[in-house]
């Protein structure tokens, strides 16, 4: 894992911003810093016009985090997990129950609501993991490899759900090493490797600016001199 070196980003409200690069490039480190899980050794950052060092508690109320690792209790059902996490956000009563039902339904899991998480496939767990991070309607959502290790159906359902959240006003900051997925999903991206930003812009602009590039994979190879699949 690399440290972040002279790292500067300006992410606009309403964007779907992708941090793209191989495992160990610094993507998860950045997400962890922005969420307050890791303290930066230098520099500062502002979220929603709030300087984190002075407004950590206020910022934590408006962000949602979906980690790469499952943040679920395996012996509890999907419904029980989500009711628990919703209560941790201060949600309660019928509003919470309806939110859980609606989210499970949208992601195709309602009929499995009362099944234990330990019986779920990886793709199903990934979808419940996502719901747990957005029950409180965060203004800004951080996603660390939200589709890693899932089947095509689960990936498509997750991406569709995230697009719907974005349409409703949620700013999404998303890490991935799946460049083809990000090319279709993100409004803006930064290509990161070894803690350094190699390029930033819209997928279309980055492809247009790179000689003979047909897609983001070609852009990555041109910028870093290596194929992404060789460094994952």
XYZ file of C-alpha atoms in Angstrom:
232
model
C 0.000 0.000 0.000
C 1.321 3.440 -0.974
C 1.022 6.722 0.917
C -0.666 9.665 -0.795
C 1.829 12.081 -2.343
C 0.830 15.714 -3.039
C -2.761 14.569 -3.432
C -5.306 17.243 -4.382
C -8.907 16.707 -5.529
C -11.921 18.953 -6.060
C -15.094 16.870 -6.204
C -18.266 18.739 -7.110
C -21.662 18.226 -5.509
C -23.773 15.728 -7.433
C -20.863 13.962 -9.130
C -20.164 10.273 -9.357
C -16.422 10.481 -8.873
C -14.280 7.412 -9.467
C -10.873 6.749 -7.924
C -9.416 4.150 -10.250
C -6.269 2.114 -9.918
C -4.784 -1.219 -8.839
C -5.018 -2.657 -5.348
C -2.561 -0.848 -3.088
C -2.608 2.338 -5.176
C -3.853 4.501 -2.291
C -7.590 4.488 -3.019
C -8.701 2.904 0.251
C -6.261 5.092 2.183
C -7.892 8.198 0.730
C -11.403 6.958 1.508
C -10.322 6.131 5.070
C -8.928 9.641 5.544
C -12.042 11.324 4.158
C -14.243 9.237 6.459
C -12.120 10.022 9.502
C -10.794 6.498 9.990
C -7.184 7.533 9.378
C -5.615 10.836 10.415
C -3.528 12.447 7.652
C 0.082 13.223 8.544
C -0.179 16.538 6.693
C -2.633 18.575 4.657
C -6.338 19.189 5.187
C -9.661 18.591 3.494
C -13.108 20.141 3.374
C -16.417 18.319 2.935
C -19.584 20.304 2.200
C -17.754 23.525 3.152
C -16.763 22.043 6.513
C -13.095 21.702 7.456
C -12.774 18.183 8.816
C -10.310 19.004 11.596
C -12.850 21.382 13.153
C -16.141 19.756 12.160
C -15.621 15.988 12.297
C -18.894 15.224 14.090
C -20.981 17.353 11.719
C -19.359 15.753 8.679
C -19.967 12.225 9.941
C -23.708 12.980 10.030
C -23.875 13.708 6.294
C -21.692 10.921 4.921
C -22.303 7.243 4.320
C -19.598 4.598 4.031
C -19.802 1.220 2.313
C -16.543 -0.662 2.979
C -15.103 -3.377 0.792
C -15.326 -5.857 3.664
C -18.830 -6.903 4.702
C -19.983 -4.916 7.735
C -22.750 -7.369 8.594
C -23.575 -9.832 11.367
C -23.675 -13.281 9.708
C -26.039 -14.925 12.213
C -28.643 -12.161 11.930
C -31.126 -11.891 9.084
C -30.916 -9.185 6.444
C -33.845 -7.374 8.058
C -32.327 -7.629 11.549
C -28.986 -6.298 10.325
C -30.580 -3.318 8.607
C -32.906 -2.480 11.485
C -29.886 -2.518 13.784
C -27.754 -0.284 11.573
C -30.694 2.034 10.968
C -31.184 2.443 14.709
C -27.502 3.359 15.028
C -28.219 6.284 12.684
C -31.087 7.381 14.924
C -33.833 6.004 12.683
C -36.762 4.224 14.306
C -40.362 3.093 14.054
C -42.308 2.646 10.858
C -40.067 5.013 8.921
C -37.098 2.703 9.468
C -39.101 -0.457 8.770
C -40.465 0.964 5.506
C -37.019 2.181 4.457
C -35.587 -1.312 4.983
C -38.412 -2.966 3.040
C -38.206 -0.501 0.145
C -34.424 -0.883 -0.135
C -34.510 -4.677 -0.018
C -37.259 -4.663 -2.626
C -35.363 -2.370 -5.019
C -32.279 -4.566 -4.774
C -34.235 -7.782 -5.305
C -33.806 -9.117 -1.775
C -37.208 -8.669 -0.169
C -38.061 -12.377 -0.299
C -34.795 -13.072 1.537
C -35.375 -10.429 4.234
C -35.709 -12.988 7.022
C -32.884 -15.268 5.915
C -29.601 -15.174 7.815
C -26.715 -13.376 6.154
C -24.484 -16.449 6.461
C -26.724 -18.189 3.905
C -26.372 -15.403 1.308
C -24.191 -15.441 -1.789
C -21.426 -12.871 -2.144
C -23.544 -10.712 -4.420
C -26.469 -10.742 -1.999
C -24.217 -9.804 0.916
C -22.764 -6.976 -1.157
C -26.262 -5.582 -1.755
C -27.206 -5.713 1.939
C -23.854 -4.122 2.764
C -24.771 -1.243 0.465
C -28.178 -0.714 2.056
C -26.597 -0.576 5.519
C -24.516 2.400 4.423
C -27.318 4.500 2.946
C -30.315 4.052 5.276
C -29.830 7.565 6.705
C -29.875 9.195 3.242
C -26.305 10.525 3.292
C -25.471 13.626 1.300
C -22.131 12.087 0.324
C -21.554 8.353 -0.129
C -18.133 6.690 -0.069
C -17.933 3.285 -1.753
C -14.837 1.096 -1.617
C -14.992 -1.496 -4.430
C -18.791 -1.947 -4.146
C -19.002 -4.597 -6.889
C -15.870 -6.606 -6.161
C -16.399 -10.363 -6.357
C -20.049 -10.243 -7.416
C -21.876 -11.807 -10.343
C -23.020 -9.744 -13.322
C -26.637 -9.601 -12.145
C -25.706 -8.277 -8.696
C -23.321 -5.762 -10.239
C -26.001 -4.415 -12.549
C -28.519 -4.142 -9.704
C -26.007 -2.317 -7.497
C -25.019 0.134 -10.237
C -28.678 0.849 -11.053
C -29.395 1.531 -7.382
C -26.423 3.874 -7.085
C -27.492 5.792 -10.177
C -30.941 6.225 -8.642
C -29.393 7.568 -5.426
C -27.300 9.990 -7.448
C -30.374 11.246 -9.326
C -31.901 12.084 -5.945
C -28.892 14.247 -5.056
C -26.334 11.972 -3.402
C -22.725 12.704 -4.325
C -20.864 9.426 -4.828
C -17.133 8.825 -4.397
C -16.291 5.359 -5.611
C -13.109 3.304 -5.794
C -12.576 0.494 -8.267
C -10.063 -1.341 -10.400
C -12.810 -2.208 -12.925
C -12.152 0.421 -15.575
C -14.904 -0.620 -17.993
C -17.491 -0.373 -15.218
C -16.241 3.053 -14.158
C -16.205 4.319 -17.734
C -19.979 3.872 -17.947
C -20.793 4.776 -14.334
C -18.683 7.791 -13.366
C -19.114 11.423 -14.366
C -15.491 12.191 -13.440
C -12.517 10.053 -12.509
C -8.974 10.197 -11.207
C -6.485 7.505 -12.200
C -4.312 6.692 -9.203
C -1.215 4.532 -8.826
C 1.448 4.442 -6.096
C -0.297 7.263 -4.237
C -0.097 9.657 -7.188
C -2.857 11.064 -9.408
C -1.842 10.436 -13.017
C -4.886 12.042 -14.633
C -8.260 13.529 -13.755
C -11.317 14.373 -15.856
C -14.379 12.891 -17.500
C -13.927 9.426 -19.023
C -14.656 10.862 -22.469
C -12.091 13.658 -22.105
C -9.351 11.336 -20.830
C -9.901 8.908 -23.686
C -9.933 11.741 -26.243
C -6.740 13.235 -24.817
C -4.806 9.948 -25.011
C -3.377 8.935 -28.367
C -4.977 5.796 -29.837
C -7.021 5.187 -26.674
C -10.336 3.389 -27.119
C -11.224 3.091 -23.444
C -9.974 3.774 -19.908
C -7.860 0.624 -19.942
C -5.858 2.124 -22.815
C -5.571 5.409 -20.902
C -4.258 3.604 -17.826
C -1.647 1.708 -19.846
C -0.534 4.906 -21.563
C -0.164 6.812 -18.283
C 1.428 4.145 -16.096
C 3.140 1.920 -18.653
C 1.469 -1.227 -17.392
C -1.758 -3.173 -17.691
C -4.066 -2.969 -14.711
C -4.654 -6.709 -14.532
C -0.905 -7.223 -14.073
C -0.763 -5.105 -10.910
C -3.940 -6.133 -9.078
